[in-house]
């Protein structure tokens, strides 16, 4: 038996979960708790907020704490400076944080490992295909930004996780009114080029709607107006489909592509729209390959926590083997 504290630290919310292990080492979710990330001036203060919240598993009581953070992991897996958070995370001395053992991974690496956990048992196939058993698996999701990661076969019957900061890469906008949209984005944001974080995200919904209607609304307000077949919905679906297609091709995701993250889970109409499928399958040379890649929607909002816990379970098993 083991107690694992999983944390998914995002730019908006920080989610925590206590996982236990049962027969055969199967993970079971005991309890979850959410905190507002921006309410805390440091990572240490965030852990203190969790300890004071009445959460059943104190950070110091866990066999391992696995922190999934929205940003690149540096310094041999010990440090992260998340681009959408005002403070950094440093686990180089777990004892100073009151932790027995800690691990730090990218938040979408956690989403990738969630594919191997019970979190995807409720995933829904939104585009049919045939997954190759030992093929690479891509995970992508829009929330505060656009996250990406992949599970790549390690040649020994398992997988290795490949992180990505592709959400910061330039997003392709090059046809018709999209050229005007690109100029609109540069003008309104001050950035020199549009990125996936800017276009395929909650913020992206607001920017798309603003460009198309002249009305500047918060993401939740835009979501409430996406019923039917609005122009905003068509654009959001097409651009999300493009992001998914491009990443599936970049990692050759013959094992399937999983869509995670808050935007699609809260507004599944975006990925269910015909524009999403048309754009995902559209390719001058790779349409046949894309037609065979299944696409799944992971609606479980705790999937990142499951993935972090799965990673923690692997670390504990490795320690038990003398690793």
CSV table of C-alpha atoms in Angstrom, one decimal:
chain,number,residue,atom,x,y,z
A,1,UNK,CA,0.0,0.0,0.0
A,2,UNK,CA,1.2,3.5,-0.8
A,3,UNK,CA,-0.2,7.0,-0.4
A,4,UNK,CA,0.5,9.3,-3.4
A,5,UNK,CA,-0.2,13.0,-3.5
A,6,UNK,CA,-0.6,14.2,-7.0
A,7,UNK,CA,-0.6,17.9,-7.9
A,8,UNK,CA,-1.5,19.5,-11.2
A,9,UNK,CA,-0.3,23.2,-11.0
A,10,UNK,CA,-2.0,25.3,-13.7
A,11,UNK,CA,-2.0,29.0,-14.4
A,12,UNK,CA,-5.6,29.3,-13.1
A,13,UNK,CA,-6.2,26.3,-10.8
A,14,UNK,CA,-4.0,24.0,-8.7
A,15,UNK,CA,-5.6,20.5,-8.3
A,16,UNK,CA,-4.5,18.0,-5.7
A,17,UNK,CA,-5.5,14.4,-5.2
A,18,UNK,CA,-4.8,11.6,-2.7
A,19,UNK,CA,-4.3,8.3,-4.4
A,20,UNK,CA,-4.0,4.9,-2.7
A,21,UNK,CA,-2.9,1.6,-4.2
A,22,UNK,CA,-4.9,-1.5,-3.9
A,23,UNK,CA,-4.6,-5.1,-5.0
A,24,UNK,CA,-2.1,-5.5,-7.8
A,25,UNK,CA,-0.9,-1.9,-7.4
A,26,UNK,CA,-4.0,-0.5,-9.0
A,27,UNK,CA,-4.5,3.2,-8.3
A,28,UNK,CA,-7.6,4.4,-6.5
A,29,UNK,CA,-8.7,8.0,-6.1
A,30,UNK,CA,-9.4,8.9,-2.4
A,31,UNK,CA,-10.0,12.6,-2.4
A,32,UNK,CA,-9.4,15.8,-4.5
A,33,UNK,CA,-9.1,19.4,-3.7
A,34,UNK,CA,-8.7,22.5,-5.9
A,35,UNK,CA,-7.1,25.8,-5.0
A,36,UNK,CA,-6.8,29.1,-6.9
A,37,UNK,CA,-3.2,29.3,-8.0
A,38,UNK,CA,-3.2,33.1,-8.0
A,39,UNK,CA,-4.2,33.3,-4.4
A,40,UNK,CA,-0.8,32.2,-3.3
A,41,UNK,CA,2.5,34.1,-3.5
A,42,UNK,CA,4.8,31.0,-3.7
A,43,UNK,CA,4.8,27.2,-4.2
A,44,UNK,CA,5.6,26.9,-0.5
A,45,UNK,CA,2.5,29.0,0.4
A,46,UNK,CA,0.4,26.8,-1.9
A,47,UNK,CA,1.5,23.7,-0.1
A,48,UNK,CA,0.7,25.5,3.2
A,49,UNK,CA,-2.8,26.3,1.8
A,50,UNK,CA,-3.4,22.7,1.1
A,51,UNK,CA,-2.3,21.6,4.5
A,52,UNK,CA,-4.6,24.2,6.1
A,53,UNK,CA,-7.6,23.2,3.9
A,54,UNK,CA,-8.6,20.1,5.8
A,55,UNK,CA,-7.4,17.9,3.0
A,56,UNK,CA,-7.0,14.3,4.3
A,57,UNK,CA,-3.4,13.6,3.2
A,58,UNK,CA,-0.8,16.2,4.4
A,59,UNK,CA,2.0,16.8,1.9
A,60,UNK,CA,4.5,15.5,4.4
A,61,UNK,CA,2.6,12.2,5.0
A,62,UNK,CA,2.7,11.1,1.4
A,63,UNK,CA,5.1,8.4,0.2
A,64,UNK,CA,5.7,10.5,-2.8
A,65,UNK,CA,4.4,13.9,-4.0
A,66,UNK,CA,4.3,14.2,-7.8
A,67,UNK,CA,4.0,17.8,-9.1
A,68,UNK,CA,2.8,18.3,-12.6
A,69,UNK,CA,3.6,21.9,-13.6
A,70,UNK,CA,2.6,24.0,-16.7
A,71,UNK,CA,6.0,24.7,-18.0
A,72,UNK,CA,9.4,23.2,-19.0
A,73,UNK,CA,11.1,21.1,-16.3
A,74,UNK,CA,14.8,22.1,-15.8
A,75,UNK,CA,17.8,21.3,-13.6
A,76,UNK,CA,17.6,17.6,-13.9
A,77,UNK,CA,13.9,17.4,-13.1
A,78,UNK,CA,14.1,19.6,-10.0
A,79,UNK,CA,12.9,23.1,-11.2
A,80,UNK,CA,10.2,24.8,-13.2
A,81,UNK,CA,9.4,28.4,-13.8
A,82,UNK,CA,5.8,28.2,-15.2
A,83,UNK,CA,5.3,31.0,-17.8
A,84,UNK,CA,1.7,31.7,-16.6
A,85,UNK,CA,2.5,31.8,-12.9
A,86,UNK,CA,4.4,34.5,-11.0
A,87,UNK,CA,6.5,32.1,-8.9
A,88,UNK,CA,8.7,29.0,-9.5
A,89,UNK,CA,8.8,25.5,-8.2
A,90,UNK,CA,12.1,24.1,-6.8
A,91,UNK,CA,12.1,20.5,-5.3
A,92,UNK,CA,15.9,20.2,-5.1
A,93,UNK,CA,15.6,19.9,-1.3
A,94,UNK,CA,12.3,18.2,-0.6
A,95,UNK,CA,12.9,18.2,3.1
A,96,UNK,CA,12.8,22.0,3.2
A,97,UNK,CA,9.3,21.8,1.8
A,98,UNK,CA,8.3,19.2,4.4
A,99,UNK,CA,8.2,16.4,1.8
A,100,UNK,CA,9.5,12.9,2.2
A,101,UNK,CA,10.0,12.4,-1.6
A,102,UNK,CA,9.0,14.5,-4.5
A,103,UNK,CA,9.0,14.4,-8.3
A,104,UNK,CA,8.4,17.2,-10.8
A,105,UNK,CA,7.0,16.6,-14.3
A,106,UNK,CA,5.5,18.7,-17.1
A,107,UNK,CA,1.7,18.9,-16.8
A,108,UNK,CA,1.1,17.4,-20.2
A,109,UNK,CA,3.6,14.6,-19.5
A,110,UNK,CA,1.2,13.9,-16.7
A,111,UNK,CA,-1.7,14.0,-19.2
A,112,UNK,CA,0.2,11.6,-21.4
A,113,UNK,CA,0.8,9.1,-18.6
A,114,UNK,CA,-2.9,9.4,-17.8
A,115,UNK,CA,-3.5,7.4,-21.0
A,116,UNK,CA,-2.1,4.4,-19.2
A,117,UNK,CA,-4.3,4.9,-16.1
A,118,UNK,CA,-8.0,4.4,-15.3
A,119,UNK,CA,-8.6,8.0,-16.3
A,120,UNK,CA,-9.2,7.1,-19.9
A,121,UNK,CA,-11.7,4.4,-19.3
A,122,UNK,CA,-14.4,7.0,-19.8
A,123,UNK,CA,-12.7,8.6,-22.9
A,124,UNK,CA,-15.0,8.8,-25.9
A,125,UNK,CA,-13.9,8.1,-29.4
A,126,UNK,CA,-14.8,11.2,-31.5
A,127,UNK,CA,-13.1,10.3,-34.7
A,128,UNK,CA,-12.9,6.6,-35.6
A,129,UNK,CA,-9.6,4.9,-36.5
A,130,UNK,CA,-7.5,1.9,-35.8
A,131,UNK,CA,-4.8,2.4,-33.2
A,132,UNK,CA,-1.5,0.6,-33.7
A,133,UNK,CA,-0.7,-1.2,-30.5
A,134,UNK,CA,3.0,-0.1,-30.3
A,135,UNK,CA,2.5,3.3,-32.0
A,136,UNK,CA,3.3,6.7,-30.5
A,137,UNK,CA,0.4,8.3,-28.6
A,138,UNK,CA,-0.2,12.1,-28.8
A,139,UNK,CA,-2.0,14.1,-26.1
A,140,UNK,CA,-3.1,17.7,-26.7
A,141,UNK,CA,-5.3,20.0,-24.8
A,142,UNK,CA,-6.4,23.6,-24.6
A,143,UNK,CA,-6.9,25.4,-21.3
A,144,UNK,CA,-5.1,28.4,-20.1
A,145,UNK,CA,-2.7,27.6,-22.9
A,146,UNK,CA,-2.2,24.8,-25.4
A,147,UNK,CA,-0.5,21.7,-24.0
A,148,UNK,CA,1.1,18.8,-25.9
A,149,UNK,CA,3.0,15.7,-25.0
A,150,UNK,CA,3.6,12.2,-26.4
A,151,UNK,CA,4.2,8.7,-25.3
A,152,UNK,CA,6.9,7.1,-27.5
A,153,UNK,CA,7.7,3.4,-27.5
A,154,UNK,CA,11.0,2.8,-25.7
A,155,UNK,CA,11.9,-0.4,-27.6
A,156,UNK,CA,11.5,-2.6,-24.5
A,157,UNK,CA,7.7,-3.0,-24.5
A,158,UNK,CA,7.0,0.2,-22.6
A,159,UNK,CA,6.9,3.9,-23.3
A,160,UNK,CA,8.9,7.1,-22.6
A,161,UNK,CA,7.2,10.4,-22.2
A,162,UNK,CA,8.2,13.3,-24.5
A,163,UNK,CA,7.3,16.8,-23.3
A,164,UNK,CA,6.6,19.7,-25.6
A,165,UNK,CA,6.3,23.5,-25.4
A,166,UNK,CA,4.6,23.5,-28.8
A,167,UNK,CA,1.9,25.8,-27.6
A,168,UNK,CA,4.5,28.6,-27.8
A,169,UNK,CA,5.3,27.8,-31.4
A,170,UNK,CA,3.9,29.9,-34.3
A,171,UNK,CA,0.4,28.9,-35.2
A,172,UNK,CA,-0.4,28.6,-38.9
A,173,UNK,CA,-2.9,31.2,-40.1
A,174,UNK,CA,-2.6,31.8,-43.8
A,175,UNK,CA,-5.9,31.5,-45.7
A,176,UNK,CA,-8.5,34.3,-46.5
A,177,UNK,CA,-9.8,36.0,-43.4
A,178,UNK,CA,-7.3,34.1,-41.3
A,179,UNK,CA,-4.6,36.5,-42.5
A,180,UNK,CA,-6.7,39.3,-41.1
A,181,UNK,CA,-7.1,37.4,-37.9
A,182,UNK,CA,-3.3,37.0,-37.6
A,183,UNK,CA,-2.9,40.7,-38.0
A,184,UNK,CA,-5.6,41.3,-35.4
A,185,UNK,CA,-3.9,39.0,-32.9
A,186,UNK,CA,-0.5,40.8,-33.4
A,187,UNK,CA,-2.1,44.2,-33.0
A,188,UNK,CA,-4.2,43.3,-29.9
A,189,UNK,CA,-1.7,41.2,-28.0
A,190,UNK,CA,1.5,42.9,-29.0
A,191,UNK,CA,3.2,39.6,-29.8
A,192,UNK,CA,5.2,39.4,-33.1
A,193,UNK,CA,3.3,36.2,-34.3
A,194,UNK,CA,0.3,34.1,-33.3
A,195,UNK,CA,0.9,31.0,-31.2
A,196,UNK,CA,-1.1,28.0,-30.2
A,197,UNK,CA,-1.4,29.3,-26.7
A,198,UNK,CA,-3.0,32.5,-28.2
A,199,UNK,CA,-5.3,30.8,-30.7
A,200,UNK,CA,-6.3,27.4,-29.2
A,201,UNK,CA,-7.1,28.1,-25.6
A,202,UNK,CA,-9.8,29.8,-23.4
A,203,UNK,CA,-8.2,33.1,-24.3
A,204,UNK,CA,-8.3,32.1,-27.9
A,205,UNK,CA,-12.1,31.6,-27.8
A,206,UNK,CA,-12.4,35.2,-26.6
A,207,UNK,CA,-10.0,36.5,-29.3
A,208,UNK,CA,-11.8,34.6,-32.1
A,209,UNK,CA,-15.2,35.9,-30.9
A,210,UNK,CA,-13.8,39.4,-30.6
A,211,UNK,CA,-12.4,39.3,-34.1
A,212,UNK,CA,-15.6,37.9,-35.7
A,213,UNK,CA,-18.2,39.9,-33.8
A,214,UNK,CA,-16.5,43.0,-32.4
A,215,UNK,CA,-17.6,41.9,-28.9
A,216,UNK,CA,-15.0,41.4,-26.3
A,217,UNK,CA,-16.2,38.7,-23.9
A,218,UNK,CA,-14.6,36.4,-21.3
A,219,UNK,CA,-14.2,32.8,-22.3
A,220,UNK,CA,-17.1,31.5,-20.2
A,221,UNK,CA,-19.3,34.1,-21.8
A,222,UNK,CA,-18.3,33.1,-25.3
A,223,UNK,CA,-18.9,29.4,-24.4
A,224,UNK,CA,-22.5,30.2,-23.4
A,225,UNK,CA,-23.0,31.5,-27.0
A,226,UNK,CA,-21.6,28.6,-28.9
A,227,UNK,CA,-24.9,26.7,-29.3
A,228,UNK,CA,-26.0,25.9,-32.8
A,229,UNK,CA,-23.6,26.6,-35.7
A,230,UNK,CA,-22.2,30.1,-34.9
A,231,UNK,CA,-19.3,31.4,-36.9
A,232,UNK,CA,-17.2,31.5,-33.6
A,233,UNK,CA,-17.9,27.7,-33.1
A,234,UNK,CA,-16.9,26.9,-36.7
A,235,UNK,CA,-13.6,28.8,-36.4
A,236,UNK,CA,-12.8,27.4,-33.0
A,237,UNK,CA,-13.5,23.8,-34.3
A,238,UNK,CA,-11.4,24.3,-37.4
A,239,UNK,CA,-8.4,25.8,-35.6
A,240,UNK,CA,-8.5,23.1,-32.9
A,241,UNK,CA,-8.7,20.5,-35.6
A,242,UNK,CA,-5.6,22.0,-37.2
A,243,UNK,CA,-3.6,22.0,-34.0
A,244,UNK,CA,-4.5,18.3,-33.4
A,245,UNK,CA,-3.7,17.3,-37.0
A,246,UNK,CA,-0.3,19.1,-37.0
A,247,UNK,CA,0.7,17.5,-33.7
A,248,UNK,CA,-0.5,14.0,-34.7
A,249,UNK,CA,1.7,14.3,-37.8
A,250,UNK,CA,4.7,15.7,-35.9
A,251,UNK,CA,4.8,12.6,-33.6
A,252,UNK,CA,3.2,10.2,-36.1
A,253,UNK,CA,0.5,9.3,-33.5
A,254,UNK,CA,-0.5,5.9,-34.9
A,255,UNK,CA,-1.4,4.9,-31.4
A,256,UNK,CA,-4.1,7.5,-31.3
A,257,UNK,CA,-4.5,11.1,-30.3
A,258,UNK,CA,-6.2,12.1,-27.0
A,259,UNK,CA,-7.8,15.5,-26.5
A,260,UNK,CA,-7.6,16.7,-22.9
A,261,UNK,CA,-7.8,20.0,-21.2
A,262,UNK,CA,-10.6,22.2,-20.0
A,263,UNK,CA,-11.9,23.8,-23.2
A,264,UNK,CA,-12.9,20.6,-25.0
A,265,UNK,CA,-14.2,19.0,-21.8
A,266,UNK,CA,-16.4,22.0,-21.0
A,267,UNK,CA,-17.4,22.6,-24.6
A,268,UNK,CA,-17.3,19.2,-26.5
A,269,UNK,CA,-19.2,20.8,-29.4
A,270,UNK,CA,-15.9,22.2,-30.6
A,271,UNK,CA,-14.3,18.8,-31.2
A,272,UNK,CA,-17.6,17.2,-32.3
A,273,UNK,CA,-18.2,19.8,-35.0
A,274,UNK,CA,-17.8,18.8,-38.7
A,275,UNK,CA,-15.2,21.5,-39.1
A,276,UNK,CA,-12.9,19.8,-36.6
A,277,UNK,CA,-13.0,16.5,-38.4
A,278,UNK,CA,-12.6,18.1,-41.8
A,279,UNK,CA,-9.5,20.0,-40.7
A,280,UNK,CA,-8.0,17.1,-38.9
A,281,UNK,CA,-8.3,14.8,-41.9
A,282,UNK,CA,-7.2,17.5,-44.4
A,283,UNK,CA,-3.7,16.9,-45.8
A,284,UNK,CA,-2.3,17.0,-49.4
A,285,UNK,CA,-0.1,13.9,-48.7
A,286,UNK,CA,-1.0,12.4,-45.3
A,287,UNK,CA,-4.8,12.2,-45.5
A,288,UNK,CA,-4.7,8.4,-45.6
A,289,UNK,CA,-2.5,8.2,-42.5
A,290,UNK,CA,-4.7,10.7,-40.7
A,291,UNK,CA,-7.8,8.7,-41.6
A,292,UNK,CA,-6.5,5.8,-39.6
A,293,UNK,CA,-5.6,7.8,-36.4
A,294,UNK,CA,-8.4,7.5,-33.8
A,295,UNK,CA,-9.1,10.7,-31.8
A,296,UNK,CA,-10.5,10.5,-28.2
A,297,UNK,CA,-12.0,13.1,-25.9
A,298,UNK,CA,-10.8,12.8,-22.3
A,299,UNK,CA,-13.6,14.4,-20.3
A,300,UNK,CA,-12.2,13.5,-16.9
A,301,UNK,CA,-11.1,16.8,-15.4
A,302,UNK,CA,-8.8,14.9,-13.0
A,303,UNK,CA,-6.9,13.1,-15.8
A,304,UNK,CA,-3.7,15.1,-15.1
A,305,UNK,CA,-3.8,14.0,-11.5
A,306,UNK,CA,-4.2,10.4,-12.5
A,307,UNK,CA,-1.2,10.7,-14.8
A,308,UNK,CA,0.9,12.3,-12.1
A,309,UNK,CA,-0.1,9.5,-9.7
A,310,UNK,CA,0.7,6.8,-12.3
A,311,UNK,CA,4.2,8.4,-12.7
A,312,UNK,CA,4.5,8.3,-8.9
A,313,UNK,CA,3.6,4.7,-8.8
A,314,UNK,CA,6.3,3.9,-11.4
A,315,UNK,CA,8.9,5.8,-9.3
A,316,UNK,CA,7.9,3.9,-6.2
A,317,UNK,CA,8.1,0.6,-8.1
A,318,UNK,CA,11.5,1.5,-9.4
A,319,UNK,CA,12.7,2.3,-5.9
A,320,UNK,CA,11.4,-1.0,-4.6
A,321,UNK,CA,13.5,-2.7,-7.3
A,322,UNK,CA,16.5,-0.9,-6.1
A,323,UNK,CA,16.4,1.8,-8.7
